[in-house]
């Protein structure tokens, strides 16, 4: 079913799903934001990057570490990996129950263990990218691979604290019935500042207005040139000086109201496009298709995800949310993994590349794969 704008989609959600809420449109708007994050997360997972992901992590500015910024998804080098299988035990599955099975935790003192984090809760809700322990050397993150009455299989990875990529989701624009206000451009400026501040790659403008990349190599030589060429040089390089503090920044923008498109860019979109290395526009059609198949005209393969969504958002009753980028119902997770993997080509078509001009989603996926496969132990001198 086609929707003429995101506003119309939001109105449909407000009337069909959130009729119980005191402010139906606000409830639907918040749910749209959550759905964009979930779509982004499962898209990254479909690119086989799951074990690199940390969710909602504070990252320091390059050269100014006392200032940090939270980012939705950061992708980190894997410096250690263990695949484990344990006999099923009474839920929840906590750090205390599995720590003796994980050799990667041997280098962490007791005070560095995140004892409150549960890999799987008593309500059969998994914690995506569950941080088991963290100290200055990095973090150990676990993800469930399989769960049955007999056993639990999971993968634990030791991740370096310095990521090689970050993803941020931004909904910008003006809702129907609202006047354009300063908060919309301020939100874009905030995202733009973070995108420019966390990486060692510095961005300048030549006198002609061309975007120039500027970065220092391990021997102190300055590498500079047109931005897209400089980024390619860094990604193709094995120079630890170029790579160790470089972060590929990716913004995912979705419309907030029938306000702009990837072809009809407004000020907010232009601000973001010149700041992120990659800016993807999640089209209205892509967002509408996923929500339509999940909620409004549900398809069978997303039945478990729909059930989890409605149990979290569709009743108006308070309780533990089982449908977020962090906490996800176990059956819903399996359904979403299958959907995004089996519809990978179609899903990639939901995103338009705003910048770089010559970019494609496949090229971004390939760059992430190249970065993930680097010899990060050597790069970071481990």
Tab-separated table of C-alpha atoms in Angstrom:
chain	number	residue	atom	x	y	z
A	1	UNK	CA	0.000	0.000	0.000
A	2	UNK	CA	1.428	3.401	-1.005
A	3	UNK	CA	1.425	6.422	1.307
A	4	UNK	CA	1.776	9.931	-0.179
A	5	UNK	CA	4.011	11.053	2.689
A	6	UNK	CA	5.520	9.976	5.982
A	7	UNK	CA	2.907	12.182	7.680
A	8	UNK	CA	0.123	10.065	6.174
A	9	UNK	CA	1.888	6.908	7.312
A	10	UNK	CA	2.252	8.378	10.804
A	11	UNK	CA	-1.455	9.251	10.839
A	12	UNK	CA	-2.338	5.689	9.857
A	13	UNK	CA	-0.172	4.307	12.662
A	14	UNK	CA	-1.732	6.782	15.090
A	15	UNK	CA	-5.270	5.629	14.275
A	16	UNK	CA	-4.658	1.909	13.708
A	17	UNK	CA	-2.007	1.096	16.357
A	18	UNK	CA	-1.820	3.916	18.912
A	19	UNK	CA	-5.487	4.823	19.353
A	20	UNK	CA	-5.129	4.245	23.113
A	21	UNK	CA	-2.503	7.001	23.555
A	22	UNK	CA	-3.293	10.460	24.903
A	23	UNK	CA	-1.281	11.926	22.020
A	24	UNK	CA	-1.623	9.395	19.211
A	25	UNK	CA	0.567	11.260	16.724
A	26	UNK	CA	3.442	11.693	19.180
A	27	UNK	CA	3.296	7.983	20.082
A	28	UNK	CA	3.359	7.059	16.396
A	29	UNK	CA	6.253	9.464	15.770
A	30	UNK	CA	8.350	7.902	18.515
A	31	UNK	CA	7.608	4.450	17.130
A	32	UNK	CA	8.739	5.607	13.671
A	33	UNK	CA	12.065	6.693	15.151
A	34	UNK	CA	12.504	3.287	16.812
A	35	UNK	CA	11.637	1.489	13.575
A	36	UNK	CA	14.235	3.487	11.628
A	37	UNK	CA	16.896	2.451	14.167
A	38	UNK	CA	15.818	-1.187	13.966
A	39	UNK	CA	15.835	-1.123	10.159
A	40	UNK	CA	19.359	0.314	10.233
A	41	UNK	CA	20.575	-2.246	12.778
A	42	UNK	CA	19.253	-5.272	10.891
A	43	UNK	CA	20.558	-3.878	7.596
A	44	UNK	CA	24.067	-3.734	9.107
A	45	UNK	CA	23.603	-7.255	10.479
A	46	UNK	CA	22.565	-8.503	7.033
A	47	UNK	CA	25.984	-7.272	5.844
A	48	UNK	CA	27.614	-9.774	8.250
A	49	UNK	CA	28.857	-7.056	10.595
A	50	UNK	CA	26.997	-8.219	13.730
A	51	UNK	CA	30.046	-9.135	15.789
A	52	UNK	CA	31.604	-5.685	15.258
A	53	UNK	CA	28.605	-3.714	16.572
A	54	UNK	CA	28.327	-1.828	19.862
A	55	UNK	CA	25.084	0.038	20.518
A	56	UNK	CA	24.833	3.521	22.099
A	57	UNK	CA	28.481	4.041	22.937
A	58	UNK	CA	30.168	7.292	23.943
A	59	UNK	CA	33.045	8.103	21.590
A	60	UNK	CA	35.730	10.701	22.293
A	61	UNK	CA	36.551	13.461	19.854
A	62	UNK	CA	39.769	12.930	17.951
A	63	UNK	CA	42.546	14.846	19.701
A	64	UNK	CA	40.095	16.046	22.363
A	65	UNK	CA	39.239	12.903	24.370
A	66	UNK	CA	37.707	14.687	27.356
A	67	UNK	CA	34.658	15.418	25.154
A	68	UNK	CA	32.565	12.404	24.167
A	69	UNK	CA	29.460	11.908	22.051
A	70	UNK	CA	26.980	9.032	22.042
A	71	UNK	CA	26.503	7.307	18.694
A	72	UNK	CA	23.797	4.793	17.888
A	73	UNK	CA	25.971	2.102	16.311
A	74	UNK	CA	29.752	1.850	16.285
A	75	UNK	CA	31.669	-0.898	14.487
A	76	UNK	CA	34.862	-2.017	16.205
A	77	UNK	CA	37.840	-4.215	15.287
A	78	UNK	CA	37.592	-7.784	16.571
A	79	UNK	CA	40.800	-8.698	18.430
A	80	UNK	CA	39.528	-11.931	19.983
A	81	UNK	CA	36.607	-14.265	19.311
A	82	UNK	CA	35.083	-17.319	20.989
A	83	UNK	CA	32.039	-19.366	19.990
A	84	UNK	CA	30.510	-21.090	22.986
A	85	UNK	CA	27.791	-23.602	23.744
A	86	UNK	CA	26.364	-24.151	27.205
A	87	UNK	CA	23.564	-26.312	28.505
A	88	UNK	CA	20.329	-24.394	28.903
A	89	UNK	CA	19.893	-22.989	32.364
A	90	UNK	CA	17.142	-21.146	34.135
A	91	UNK	CA	16.550	-17.718	32.661
A	92	UNK	CA	17.833	-15.045	32.769
A	93	UNK	CA	21.252	-15.756	31.275
A	94	UNK	CA	23.530	-13.337	33.102
A	95	UNK	CA	27.221	-12.508	33.021
A	96	UNK	CA	27.650	-14.448	36.266
A	97	UNK	CA	26.256	-17.642	34.697
A	98	UNK	CA	28.501	-17.633	31.635
A	99	UNK	CA	31.691	-15.814	32.682
A	100	UNK	CA	33.541	-19.039	33.549
A	101	UNK	CA	32.989	-20.253	29.966
A	102	UNK	CA	34.572	-17.214	28.314
A	103	UNK	CA	38.345	-17.027	28.239
A	104	UNK	CA	38.213	-13.471	26.890
A	105	UNK	CA	36.933	-12.307	30.283
A	106	UNK	CA	40.062	-13.499	32.099
A	107	UNK	CA	41.745	-10.134	31.609
A	108	UNK	CA	38.912	-8.196	33.267
A	109	UNK	CA	38.703	-7.522	36.994
A	110	UNK	CA	35.409	-8.077	38.802
A	111	UNK	CA	34.603	-4.361	38.837
A	112	UNK	CA	34.773	-4.268	35.037
A	113	UNK	CA	32.064	-6.904	34.571
A	114	UNK	CA	28.614	-5.621	33.605
A	115	UNK	CA	26.736	-7.877	35.974
A	116	UNK	CA	23.396	-6.170	35.367
A	117	UNK	CA	23.396	-6.994	31.640
A	118	UNK	CA	21.410	-10.075	30.674
A	119	UNK	CA	22.187	-11.874	27.425
A	120	UNK	CA	18.688	-13.395	27.556
A	121	UNK	CA	16.011	-12.259	30.012
A	122	UNK	CA	13.406	-14.296	31.841
A	123	UNK	CA	10.877	-13.064	29.226
A	124	UNK	CA	12.955	-14.588	26.394
A	125	UNK	CA	14.199	-11.168	25.305
A	126	UNK	CA	17.743	-10.996	24.002
A	127	UNK	CA	20.127	-8.102	24.462
A	128	UNK	CA	21.729	-7.286	21.123
A	129	UNK	CA	25.481	-6.648	21.325
A	130	UNK	CA	25.440	-7.397	25.046
A	131	UNK	CA	28.503	-5.833	26.689
A	132	UNK	CA	29.750	-8.354	29.252
A	133	UNK	CA	32.797	-6.410	30.420
A	134	UNK	CA	34.711	-3.256	29.601
A	135	UNK	CA	37.970	-1.577	30.555
A	136	UNK	CA	40.573	0.603	28.892
A	137	UNK	CA	41.696	-2.205	26.576
A	138	UNK	CA	38.263	-2.684	25.076
A	139	UNK	CA	35.068	-4.586	25.693
A	140	UNK	CA	33.733	-8.126	25.428
A	141	UNK	CA	30.442	-8.227	23.541
A	142	UNK	CA	28.223	-11.304	23.181
A	143	UNK	CA	25.417	-12.213	20.784
A	144	UNK	CA	23.195	-15.287	20.897
A	145	UNK	CA	23.528	-17.587	17.885
A	146	UNK	CA	20.886	-20.184	18.829
A	147	UNK	CA	18.701	-21.007	21.816
A	148	UNK	CA	16.719	-24.153	22.544
A	149	UNK	CA	15.496	-26.127	25.531
A	150	UNK	CA	18.755	-28.097	25.439
A	151	UNK	CA	21.439	-25.477	24.901
A	152	UNK	CA	22.412	-21.874	24.280
A	153	UNK	CA	24.973	-21.033	21.608
A	154	UNK	CA	26.586	-17.600	21.565
A	155	UNK	CA	29.573	-15.721	20.186
A	156	UNK	CA	31.736	-13.512	22.409
A	157	UNK	CA	34.123	-10.997	20.842
A	158	UNK	CA	36.819	-8.824	22.352
A	159	UNK	CA	36.511	-5.482	20.570
A	160	UNK	CA	39.061	-2.684	20.408
A	161	UNK	CA	37.687	0.556	21.903
A	162	UNK	CA	38.497	2.581	18.761
A	163	UNK	CA	35.818	1.928	16.106
A	164	UNK	CA	36.448	1.902	12.366
A	165	UNK	CA	32.915	3.069	11.494
A	166	UNK	CA	29.849	4.635	13.082
A	167	UNK	CA	26.192	4.819	12.036
A	168	UNK	CA	23.818	7.558	13.197
A	169	UNK	CA	20.064	7.750	12.470
A	170	UNK	CA	18.464	11.169	11.991
A	171	UNK	CA	14.805	12.044	11.387
A	172	UNK	CA	14.715	15.642	10.279
A	173	UNK	CA	12.015	17.848	8.821
A	174	UNK	CA	8.737	19.376	9.914
A	175	UNK	CA	5.591	17.481	10.773
A	176	UNK	CA	2.261	18.375	9.220
A	177	UNK	CA	0.633	21.272	11.061
A	178	UNK	CA	3.934	22.450	12.582
A	179	UNK	CA	5.887	25.573	11.665
A	180	UNK	CA	9.509	25.266	10.677
A	181	UNK	CA	11.551	25.942	13.780
A	182	UNK	CA	15.213	26.196	14.771
A	183	UNK	CA	15.188	22.737	16.392
A	184	UNK	CA	15.280	21.034	12.969
A	185	UNK	CA	18.492	22.670	11.782
A	186	UNK	CA	20.034	22.400	15.262
A	187	UNK	CA	19.483	18.641	15.207
A	188	UNK	CA	21.257	18.462	11.844
A	189	UNK	CA	24.120	20.636	13.072
A	190	UNK	CA	24.596	18.425	16.116
A	191	UNK	CA	24.897	15.311	13.945
A	192	UNK	CA	27.216	17.127	11.556
A	193	UNK	CA	29.513	18.221	14.385
A	194	UNK	CA	29.856	14.686	15.744
A	195	UNK	CA	30.538	13.291	12.266
A	196	UNK	CA	33.415	15.747	11.846
A	197	UNK	CA	34.808	15.482	15.380
A	198	UNK	CA	35.336	11.755	16.046
A	199	UNK	CA	37.637	10.770	13.168
A	200	UNK	CA	41.280	11.581	12.470
A	201	UNK	CA	40.270	12.418	8.897
A	202	UNK	CA	39.916	16.193	8.702
A	203	UNK	CA	37.683	17.824	6.097
A	204	UNK	CA	38.491	21.123	4.461
A	205	UNK	CA	37.264	23.175	1.522
A	206	UNK	CA	39.461	24.376	-1.299
A	207	UNK	CA	39.012	27.869	-2.765
A	208	UNK	CA	36.862	26.310	-5.477
A	209	UNK	CA	34.606	24.738	-2.839
A	210	UNK	CA	35.824	21.179	-3.385
A	211	UNK	CA	35.800	18.907	-0.302
A	212	UNK	CA	39.367	17.975	0.670
A	213	UNK	CA	40.436	15.179	3.015
A	214	UNK	CA	43.493	15.684	5.251
A	215	UNK	CA	45.120	13.004	7.449
A	216	UNK	CA	48.551	12.215	8.885
A	217	UNK	CA	50.318	8.909	8.126
A	218	UNK	CA	52.532	6.954	10.545
A	219	UNK	CA	55.730	8.690	9.380
A	220	UNK	CA	54.211	12.137	9.754
A	221	UNK	CA	53.542	12.611	6.055
A	222	UNK	CA	50.329	14.447	5.283
A	223	UNK	CA	47.984	12.623	2.930
A	224	UNK	CA	45.478	14.940	1.308
A	225	UNK	CA	43.373	15.271	-1.800
A	226	UNK	CA	39.754	15.171	-2.929
A	227	UNK	CA	37.743	13.738	-0.060
A	228	UNK	CA	36.446	10.570	-1.727
A	229	UNK	CA	39.918	9.765	-3.090
A	230	UNK	CA	41.510	10.318	0.326
A	231	UNK	CA	38.977	8.010	1.993
A	232	UNK	CA	39.722	5.334	-0.624
A	233	UNK	CA	43.456	5.749	0.004
A	234	UNK	CA	42.923	5.224	3.729
A	235	UNK	CA	40.674	2.186	3.328
A	236	UNK	CA	43.029	0.528	0.817
A	237	UNK	CA	46.064	1.266	2.994
A	238	UNK	CA	47.878	-0.916	5.534
A	239	UNK	CA	49.459	2.122	7.219
A	240	UNK	CA	48.635	2.031	10.914
A	241	UNK	CA	48.944	5.810	11.183
A	242	UNK	CA	46.233	6.318	8.600
A	243	UNK	CA	43.914	3.633	9.949
A	244	UNK	CA	44.259	3.605	13.748
A	245	UNK	CA	42.082	6.663	14.421
A	246	UNK	CA	40.127	6.818	11.173
A	247	UNK	CA	36.364	6.345	11.515
A	248	UNK	CA	34.127	5.980	8.487
A	249	UNK	CA	31.062	8.052	9.412
A	250	UNK	CA	27.667	7.005	8.047
A	251	UNK	CA	24.445	8.946	8.507
A	252	UNK	CA	21.019	7.452	7.825
A	253	UNK	CA	18.394	10.149	7.308
A	254	UNK	CA	14.649	9.645	7.120
A	255	UNK	CA	11.951	12.168	6.389
A	256	UNK	CA	9.914	13.764	9.172
A	257	UNK	CA	6.858	14.986	7.353
A	258	UNK	CA	6.374	15.471	3.608
A	259	UNK	CA	9.224	17.932	3.498
A	260	UNK	CA	12.103	16.823	1.320
A	261	UNK	CA	13.379	13.959	-0.802
A	262	UNK	CA	16.845	12.844	-1.782
A	263	UNK	CA	16.428	14.894	-4.990
A	264	UNK	CA	14.809	17.916	-3.291
A	265	UNK	CA	17.292	18.614	-0.505
A	266	UNK	CA	16.683	21.244	2.132
A	267	UNK	CA	19.191	22.938	4.408
A	268	UNK	CA	19.295	20.139	7.014
A	269	UNK	CA	20.074	17.480	4.456
A	270	UNK	CA	22.802	19.599	2.867
A	271	UNK	CA	24.434	20.191	6.268
A	272	UNK	CA	24.520	16.452	6.949
A	273	UNK	CA	25.662	15.550	3.423
A	274	UNK	CA	28.852	17.623	3.714
A	275	UNK	CA	29.731	16.214	7.137
A	276	UNK	CA	29.278	12.430	6.984
A	277	UNK	CA	31.546	10.340	4.771
A	278	UNK	CA	28.386	8.549	3.664
A	279	UNK	CA	24.837	9.865	3.929
A	280	UNK	CA	21.990	7.486	3.130
A	281	UNK	CA	18.414	8.615	2.672
A	282	UNK	CA	15.874	6.031	3.863
A	283	UNK	CA	13.118	6.655	1.341
A	284	UNK	CA	9.491	7.166	2.288
A	285	UNK	CA	8.644	4.173	0.099
A	286	UNK	CA	11.148	1.928	1.904
A	287	UNK	CA	9.977	2.974	5.359
A	288	UNK	CA	6.332	2.561	4.327
A	289	UNK	CA	6.911	-0.900	2.839
A	290	UNK	CA	8.541	-2.236	5.991
A	291	UNK	CA	5.874	-0.800	8.299
A	292	UNK	CA	3.090	-1.969	6.008
A	293	UNK	CA	4.439	-5.539	5.945
A	294	UNK	CA	5.204	-5.498	9.672
A	295	UNK	CA	2.027	-3.889	11.034
A	296	UNK	CA	-0.659	-2.686	8.659
A	297	UNK	CA	-0.890	-5.522	6.123
A	298	UNK	CA	1.366	-8.048	7.895
A	299	UNK	CA	3.244	-10.770	6.056
A	300	UNK	CA	3.666	-14.179	7.639
A	301	UNK	CA	7.471	-14.041	7.820
A	302	UNK	CA	7.228	-11.004	10.152
A	303	UNK	CA	4.445	-12.405	12.355
A	304	UNK	CA	6.700	-12.879	15.393
A	305	UNK	CA	8.105	-9.360	15.004
A	306	UNK	CA	4.616	-7.879	14.748
A	307	UNK	CA	3.551	-9.709	17.908
A	308	UNK	CA	6.563	-8.347	19.792
A	309	UNK	CA	5.934	-4.815	18.514
A	310	UNK	CA	2.273	-4.836	19.544
A	311	UNK	CA	3.078	-6.289	22.966
A	312	UNK	CA	5.546	-3.426	23.495
A	313	UNK	CA	3.690	-0.498	21.912
A	314	UNK	CA	0.151	-1.495	21.063
A	315	UNK	CA	-1.507	-1.877	24.463
A	316	UNK	CA	-0.728	1.286	26.385
A	317	UNK	CA	0.340	-0.807	29.369
A	318	UNK	CA	3.704	-0.200	30.987
A	319	UNK	CA	6.247	-2.982	31.029
A	320	UNK	CA	9.521	-4.126	29.586
A	321	UNK	CA	9.902	-3.153	25.921
A	322	UNK	CA	10.739	-6.147	23.719
A	323	UNK	CA	11.141	-4.330	20.410
A	324	UNK	CA	14.095	-1.924	20.389
A	325	UNK	CA	17.556	-1.939	18.842
A	326	UNK	CA	18.947	-3.140	22.199
A	327	UNK	CA	16.218	-5.364	23.634
A	328	UNK	CA	14.511	-7.656	21.128
A	329	UNK	CA	12.142	-10.569	21.579
A	330	UNK	CA	13.983	-13.773	20.653
A	331	UNK	CA	11.441	-14.925	18.051
A	332	UNK	CA	11.150	-11.403	16.622
A	333	UNK	CA	14.923	-11.274	16.216
A	334	UNK	CA	14.913	-14.508	14.206
A	335	UNK	CA	12.115	-13.163	11.993
A	336	UNK	CA	13.887	-9.842	11.402
A	337	UNK	CA	17.213	-11.526	10.660
A	338	UNK	CA	15.546	-13.762	8.068
A	339	UNK	CA	13.582	-10.911	6.511
A	340	UNK	CA	16.530	-8.546	6.088
A	341	UNK	CA	18.843	-11.308	4.849
A	342	UNK	CA	16.392	-12.869	2.392
A	343	UNK	CA	15.275	-9.469	1.073
A	344	UNK	CA	18.797	-7.981	1.066
A	345	UNK	CA	18.719	-6.625	-2.477
A	346	UNK	CA	15.261	-5.138	-2.010
A	347	UNK	CA	16.236	-3.589	1.330
A	348	UNK	CA	19.294	-1.948	-0.187
A	349	UNK	CA	16.935	-0.327	-2.689
A	350	UNK	CA	15.196	1.446	0.210
A	351	UNK	CA	18.274	3.664	0.633
A	352	UNK	CA	19.342	6.452	-1.713
A	353	UNK	CA	22.967	7.562	-1.448
A	354	UNK	CA	23.139	11.336	-0.952
A	355	UNK	CA	26.896	11.466	-0.579
A	356	UNK	CA	29.381	10.662	-1.956
A	357	UNK	CA	27.922	11.446	-5.372
A	358	UNK	CA	29.445	8.340	-6.965
A	359	UNK	CA	28.505	6.093	-4.053
A	360	UNK	CA	26.292	3.013	-4.018
A	361	UNK	CA	25.054	0.963	-1.089
A	362	UNK	CA	27.113	-1.960	-2.377
A	363	UNK	CA	30.247	0.194	-2.344
A	364	UNK	CA	29.579	1.188	1.274
A	365	UNK	CA	29.040	-2.458	2.212
A	366	UNK	CA	32.318	-3.375	0.485
A	367	UNK	CA	34.232	-0.608	2.309
A	368	UNK	CA	32.943	-1.821	5.663
A	369	UNK	CA	33.950	-5.389	4.804
A	370	UNK	CA	37.480	-4.248	3.872
A	371	UNK	CA	37.829	-2.289	7.121
A	372	UNK	CA	36.474	-5.151	9.215
A	373	UNK	CA	38.989	-7.583	7.708
A	374	UNK	CA	42.090	-5.422	8.422
A	375	UNK	CA	44.831	-6.783	10.673
A	376	UNK	CA	43.795	-4.572	13.568
A	377	UNK	CA	46.083	-6.247	16.078
A	378	UNK	CA	49.050	-5.149	14.011
A	379	UNK	CA	47.576	-1.719	13.316
A	380	UNK	CA	47.066	-1.063	17.037
A	381	UNK	CA	50.310	-2.778	18.083
A	382	UNK	CA	48.628	-5.536	20.108
